[in-house]
Amino acid sequence: MNELFKHYKNYILLLVIPYLMIMFILVYPIDFNLQSPGGLTEVENLIEVDYNNDKSIEGTISTTYIISLKRPTYFQFMLGTFTDYSTISVLTGSNLTYTNEEIATISYLDKAISVDASVIVAYQLAADSNSDIVIDYVAKTMVYGKAEYLDHYEDIAFGDQFVKLIGDNDYEVTEIAEIAANTVLEESYDWVFINEDDEQYTVSLSKDEEYGLFGITLKTYYIVDKETTYPSYTESNSNIGGPSGGLLQTLSIYNMLVTDDLTHGLKIAGTGTITYDGTVGYIGGVEQKIITAYLNKVDLFFMPSLDENYYYDNYQEALRVCEEYGIEPDGWLIPVGTFAEALDYLEGLN
Amino acid sequence: MKKLASFKSLREDFKIEDILDAFFGALLFATILFLPVYLIAFEMIIVYMYRLTLLVVLIIIALFGYIALLHYFWKKSLTLKNKEIKTDINKLFLKNTLIINAVILVLGLIFIFVLIPALWV
């Protein structure tokens, strides 16, 4: 080994500074968000329903994922500027305070919750015409956000279940809506949670002096009770996070439950979250998702339709992207406001 | 006299410690030199995920380069230790490089055609 060092000593001395500079560009993260096109994931590979096993599904139903890179390196930032397909923005809001690992955890939590929402919506609709199908679910309130000033920040994990807190006058608060009204008299309260290992734990959380808040965000979700739900289904592990696959997951699950094949042999993709009442919600990364679908030559692309409640409009953005890249949106880009609208469109195809 | 091209004959030219020392030196040099290449390839894969297959091909080619460089430094280190080697070291290391690169090619093709479709769920 020593003879190599001796032989290349001059080269090593000459190259050490440029080498360190290159390594700095390759490893140092900067506070930006880089979005690039990703790919398609067939929902059948993620969720498999044990029903209608003889049914032949001619086409495919896929969710669309993109690459959303929080805190890219300088080099990745430069790569992003070399292609029209990528978008770079400054990291803002909670993304700025969370670590990349925390952002990934929230993203996987969103994905898991969206799968349960898809199962609930698809099974409920299928159960309307098939009494064999049974769907049961329970409401759970989970930790969805943590502020920097939250006490016991490291002890409370994203996805932990909120059980109760001991409020003013020892009142046991179990609902999100009751928290503010029952935490007025004191600065600290005992909160009870259940972690992912099903262990219950209690932490005392204080209100922040500046904000007057505990610094925890809770959300209530419906989780499928797999014991009593029929037919059973299996979920594969996914390395793709986020809730935007909700609509397409729901369509695919529904297609596994009914006898007719909704795909008509088409390569169907799309994006849009799903809520428990079947409403299709808005998503981010429209441009990259449209490009991903276009590059993957899909036949139909479902998109959240116009919604007056939003200042930012997914569908208008999608139309702009189609125009920019010469994609003909008629008959390809399908705006839908609800799961039922997507279903009607597919059932109406010849 | 025709030179032999086998690790057995190389053992007659060098002590096993010298061969290993030369190998680990070469491994260190080749790895340090190729580290930025792999970081560049890895970061390109993340940003240009939609060109994943193309980038995996580039990584396979980069691996070929890494193995070739590793053998180059290994050979260089051995020749610096002993200039009168009886073994045909060029032939021996070329053969070794080609065998390892063939294995990398097979593993790479398995990755492209089997693992990539299976992993992205």
mmCIF file of C-alpha atoms in Angstrom, chain B residues 5 28-29 32 63 77-78 87 91-92 94 100 107:
data_model
loop_
_atom_site.group_PDB
_atom_site.id
_atom_site.type_symbol
_atom_site.label_atom_id
_atom_site.label_comp_id
_atom_site.label_asym_id
_atom_site.label_seq_id
_atom_site.Cartn_x
_atom_site.Cartn_y
_atom_site.Cartn_z
ATOM 1 C CA ALA B 5 -0.846 -16.586 -15.657
ATOM 2 C CA LEU B 28 -8.534 1.995 -1.245
ATOM 3 C CA PHE B 29 -7.206 3.964 -4.215
ATOM 4 C CA ILE B 32 -11.547 6.848 -3.286
ATOM 5 C CA LEU B 63 -18.592 -0.770 -12.211
ATOM 6 C CA SER B 77 1.412 -2.049 -6.494
ATOM 7 C CA LEU B 78 2.746 -5.548 -7.116
ATOM 8 C CA THR B 87 4.041 -14.460 -13.687
ATOM 9 C CA LYS B 91 -2.843 -11.711 -18.685
ATOM 10 C CA LEU B 92 -3.786 -12.906 -15.196
ATOM 11 C CA LEU B 94 -7.112 -9.137 -17.545
ATOM 12 C CA ILE B 100 -15.712 -10.272 -12.527
ATOM 13 C CA LEU B 107 -26.278 -9.254 -11.888
#
